[in-house]
PDB file of C-alpha atoms in Angstrom:
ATOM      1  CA  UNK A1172      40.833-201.958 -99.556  1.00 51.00           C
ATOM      2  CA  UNK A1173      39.272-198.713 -99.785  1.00 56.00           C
ATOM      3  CA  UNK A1174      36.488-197.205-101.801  1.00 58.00           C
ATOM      4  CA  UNK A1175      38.911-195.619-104.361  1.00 60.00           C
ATOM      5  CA  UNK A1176      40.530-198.675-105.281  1.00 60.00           C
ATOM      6  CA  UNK A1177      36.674-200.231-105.656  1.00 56.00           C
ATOM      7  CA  UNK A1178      35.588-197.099-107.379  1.00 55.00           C
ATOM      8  CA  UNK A1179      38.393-197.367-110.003  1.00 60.00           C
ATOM      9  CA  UNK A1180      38.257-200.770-110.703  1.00 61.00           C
ATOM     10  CA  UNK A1181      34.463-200.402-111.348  1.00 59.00           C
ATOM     11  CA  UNK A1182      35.214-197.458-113.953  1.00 54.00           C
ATOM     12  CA  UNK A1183      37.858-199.448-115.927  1.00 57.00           C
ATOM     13  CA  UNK A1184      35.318-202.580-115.913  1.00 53.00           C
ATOM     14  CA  UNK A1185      32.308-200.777-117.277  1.00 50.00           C
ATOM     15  CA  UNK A1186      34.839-198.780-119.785  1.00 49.00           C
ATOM     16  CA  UNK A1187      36.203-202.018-120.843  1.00 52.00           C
ATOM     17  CA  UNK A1188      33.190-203.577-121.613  1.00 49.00           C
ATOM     18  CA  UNK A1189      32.001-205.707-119.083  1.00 48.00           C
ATOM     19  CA  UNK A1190      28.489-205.245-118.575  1.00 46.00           C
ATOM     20  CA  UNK A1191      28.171-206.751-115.363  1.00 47.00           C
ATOM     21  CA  UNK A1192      29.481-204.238-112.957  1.00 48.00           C
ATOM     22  CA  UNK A1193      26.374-203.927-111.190  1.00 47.00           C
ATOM     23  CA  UNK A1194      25.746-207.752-110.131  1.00 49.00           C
ATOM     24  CA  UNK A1195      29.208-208.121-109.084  1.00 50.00           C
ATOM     25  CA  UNK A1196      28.766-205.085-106.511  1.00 51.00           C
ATOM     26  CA  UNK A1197      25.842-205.972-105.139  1.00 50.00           C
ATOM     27  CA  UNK A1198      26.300-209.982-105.131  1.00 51.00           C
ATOM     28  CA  UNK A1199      23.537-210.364-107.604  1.00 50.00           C
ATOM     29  CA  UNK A1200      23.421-213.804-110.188  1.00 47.00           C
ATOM     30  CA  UNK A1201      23.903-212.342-113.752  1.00 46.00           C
ATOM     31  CA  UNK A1202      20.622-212.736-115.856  1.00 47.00           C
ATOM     32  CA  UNK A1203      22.266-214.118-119.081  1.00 43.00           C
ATOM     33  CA  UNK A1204      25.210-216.650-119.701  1.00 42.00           C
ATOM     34  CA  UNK A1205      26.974-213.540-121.705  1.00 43.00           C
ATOM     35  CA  UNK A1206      27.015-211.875-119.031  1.00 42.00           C
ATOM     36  CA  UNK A1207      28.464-213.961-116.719  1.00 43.00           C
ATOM     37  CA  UNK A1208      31.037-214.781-119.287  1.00 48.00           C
ATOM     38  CA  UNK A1209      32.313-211.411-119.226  1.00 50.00           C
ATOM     39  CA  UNK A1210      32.943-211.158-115.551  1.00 53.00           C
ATOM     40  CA  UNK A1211      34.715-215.316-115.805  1.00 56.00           C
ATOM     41  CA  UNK A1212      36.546-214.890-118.737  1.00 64.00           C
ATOM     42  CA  UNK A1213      37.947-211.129-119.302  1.00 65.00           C
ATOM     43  CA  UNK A1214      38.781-210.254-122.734  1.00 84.00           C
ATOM     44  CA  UNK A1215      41.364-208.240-122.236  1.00 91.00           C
ATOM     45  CA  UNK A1216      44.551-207.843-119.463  1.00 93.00           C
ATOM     46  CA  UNK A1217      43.087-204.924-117.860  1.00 93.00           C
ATOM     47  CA  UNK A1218      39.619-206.440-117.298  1.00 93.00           C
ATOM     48  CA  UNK A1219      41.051-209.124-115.724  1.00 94.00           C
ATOM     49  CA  UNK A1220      43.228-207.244-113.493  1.00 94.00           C
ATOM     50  CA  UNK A1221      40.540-205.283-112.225  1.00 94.00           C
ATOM     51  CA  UNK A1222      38.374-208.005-111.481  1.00 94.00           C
ATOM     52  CA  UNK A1223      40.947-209.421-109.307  1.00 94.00           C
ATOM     53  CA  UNK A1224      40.712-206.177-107.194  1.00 94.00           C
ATOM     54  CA  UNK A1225      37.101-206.454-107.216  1.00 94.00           C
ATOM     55  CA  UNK A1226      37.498-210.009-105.843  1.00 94.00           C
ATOM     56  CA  UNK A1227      39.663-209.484-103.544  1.00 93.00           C
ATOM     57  CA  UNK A1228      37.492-206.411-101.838  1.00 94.00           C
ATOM     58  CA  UNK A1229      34.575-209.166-101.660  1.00 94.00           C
ATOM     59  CA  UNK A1230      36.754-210.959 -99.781  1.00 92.00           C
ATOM     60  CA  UNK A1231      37.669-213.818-102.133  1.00 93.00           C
ATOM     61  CA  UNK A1232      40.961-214.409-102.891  1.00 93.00           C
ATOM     62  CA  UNK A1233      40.550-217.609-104.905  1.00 94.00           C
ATOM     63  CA  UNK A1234      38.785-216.011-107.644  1.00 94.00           C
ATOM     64  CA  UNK A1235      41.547-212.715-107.580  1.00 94.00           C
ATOM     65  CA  UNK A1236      44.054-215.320-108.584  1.00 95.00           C
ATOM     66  CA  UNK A1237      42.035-216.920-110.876  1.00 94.00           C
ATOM     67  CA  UNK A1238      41.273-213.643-112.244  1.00 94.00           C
ATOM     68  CA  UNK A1239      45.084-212.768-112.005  1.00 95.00           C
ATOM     69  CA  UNK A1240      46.148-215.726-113.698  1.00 95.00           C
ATOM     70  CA  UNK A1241      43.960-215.098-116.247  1.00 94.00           C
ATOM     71  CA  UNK A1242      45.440-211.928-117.238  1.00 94.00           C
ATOM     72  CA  UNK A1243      48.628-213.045-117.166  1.00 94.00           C
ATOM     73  CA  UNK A1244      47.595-215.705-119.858  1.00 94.00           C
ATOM     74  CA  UNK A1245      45.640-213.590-121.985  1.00 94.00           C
ATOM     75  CA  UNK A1246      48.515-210.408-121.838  1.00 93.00           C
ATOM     76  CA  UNK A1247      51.311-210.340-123.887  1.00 92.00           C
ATOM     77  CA  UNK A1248      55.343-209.591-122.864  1.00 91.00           C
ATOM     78  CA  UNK A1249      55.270-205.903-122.850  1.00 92.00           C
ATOM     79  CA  UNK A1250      51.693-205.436-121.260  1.00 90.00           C
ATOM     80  CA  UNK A1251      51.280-203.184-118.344  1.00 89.00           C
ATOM     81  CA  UNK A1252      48.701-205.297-116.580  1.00 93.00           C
ATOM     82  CA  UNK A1253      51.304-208.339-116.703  1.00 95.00           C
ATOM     83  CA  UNK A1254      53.522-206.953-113.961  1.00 94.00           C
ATOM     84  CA  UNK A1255      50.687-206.051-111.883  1.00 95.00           C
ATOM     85  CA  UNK A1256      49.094-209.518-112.027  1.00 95.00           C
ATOM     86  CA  UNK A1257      52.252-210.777-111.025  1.00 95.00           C
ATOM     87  CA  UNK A1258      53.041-208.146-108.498  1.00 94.00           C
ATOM     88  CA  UNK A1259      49.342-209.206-107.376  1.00 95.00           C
ATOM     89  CA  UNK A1260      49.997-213.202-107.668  1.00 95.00           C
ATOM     90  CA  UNK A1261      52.544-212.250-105.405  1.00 94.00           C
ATOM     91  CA  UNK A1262      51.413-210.476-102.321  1.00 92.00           C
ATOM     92  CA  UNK A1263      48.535-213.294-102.562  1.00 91.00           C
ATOM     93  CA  UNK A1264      51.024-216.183-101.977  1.00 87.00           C
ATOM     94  CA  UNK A1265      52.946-214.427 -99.011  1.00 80.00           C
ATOM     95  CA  UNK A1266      51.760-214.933 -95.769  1.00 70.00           C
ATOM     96  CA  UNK A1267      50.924-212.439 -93.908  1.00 65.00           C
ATOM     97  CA  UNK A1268      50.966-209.858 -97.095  1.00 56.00           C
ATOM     98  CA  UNK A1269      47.611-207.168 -97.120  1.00 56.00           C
ATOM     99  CA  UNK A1270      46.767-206.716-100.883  1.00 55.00           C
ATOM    100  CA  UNK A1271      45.988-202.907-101.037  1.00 52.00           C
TER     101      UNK A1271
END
């Protein structure tokens, strides 16, 4: 993935509230449970989508699906972030398939 991709998904993290950001870039532990909650459990469709991205440019795709399954629990029929969760689900169970 490239920086832009990173560089978004960090904007629409810190814009959505999750105050973590900066251990999840630099592979730091969180300092408070809350904190760490936040970056686990996303409150909302988008957070979780972009914290698939983010795990997926740190090279873990477990946690993207986690993350991607989570949105797709957490977003309702006509949410925007539910197609690209699944569109993301996806591309991370074909073989072969390069997530942008």
């Amino acid at each position: 993935m490239d920086r832009r991709i990173l560089l978004l998904a960090s904007f629409a993290l810190c814009f959505s509230g999750c105050s973590s950001m900066r251990s999840l870039m630099l592979d730091e532990a969180p300092p408070s449970s809350s904190v760490a909650d936040d970056v686990t459990h996303p409150r909302t469709p988008d957070q979780a989508y972009y914290a698939g991205l983010l795990m997926m440019q740190r090279g873990d795709p477990d946690r993207a699906r986690r993350e991607w399954s989570r949105c797709l629990a957490i977003s309702s029929a006509d949410s925007p972030y539910r197609l690209d969760c699944l569109v993301a689900l996806e591309k991370l169970s074909s073989p072969g398939t390069l997530m942008p």
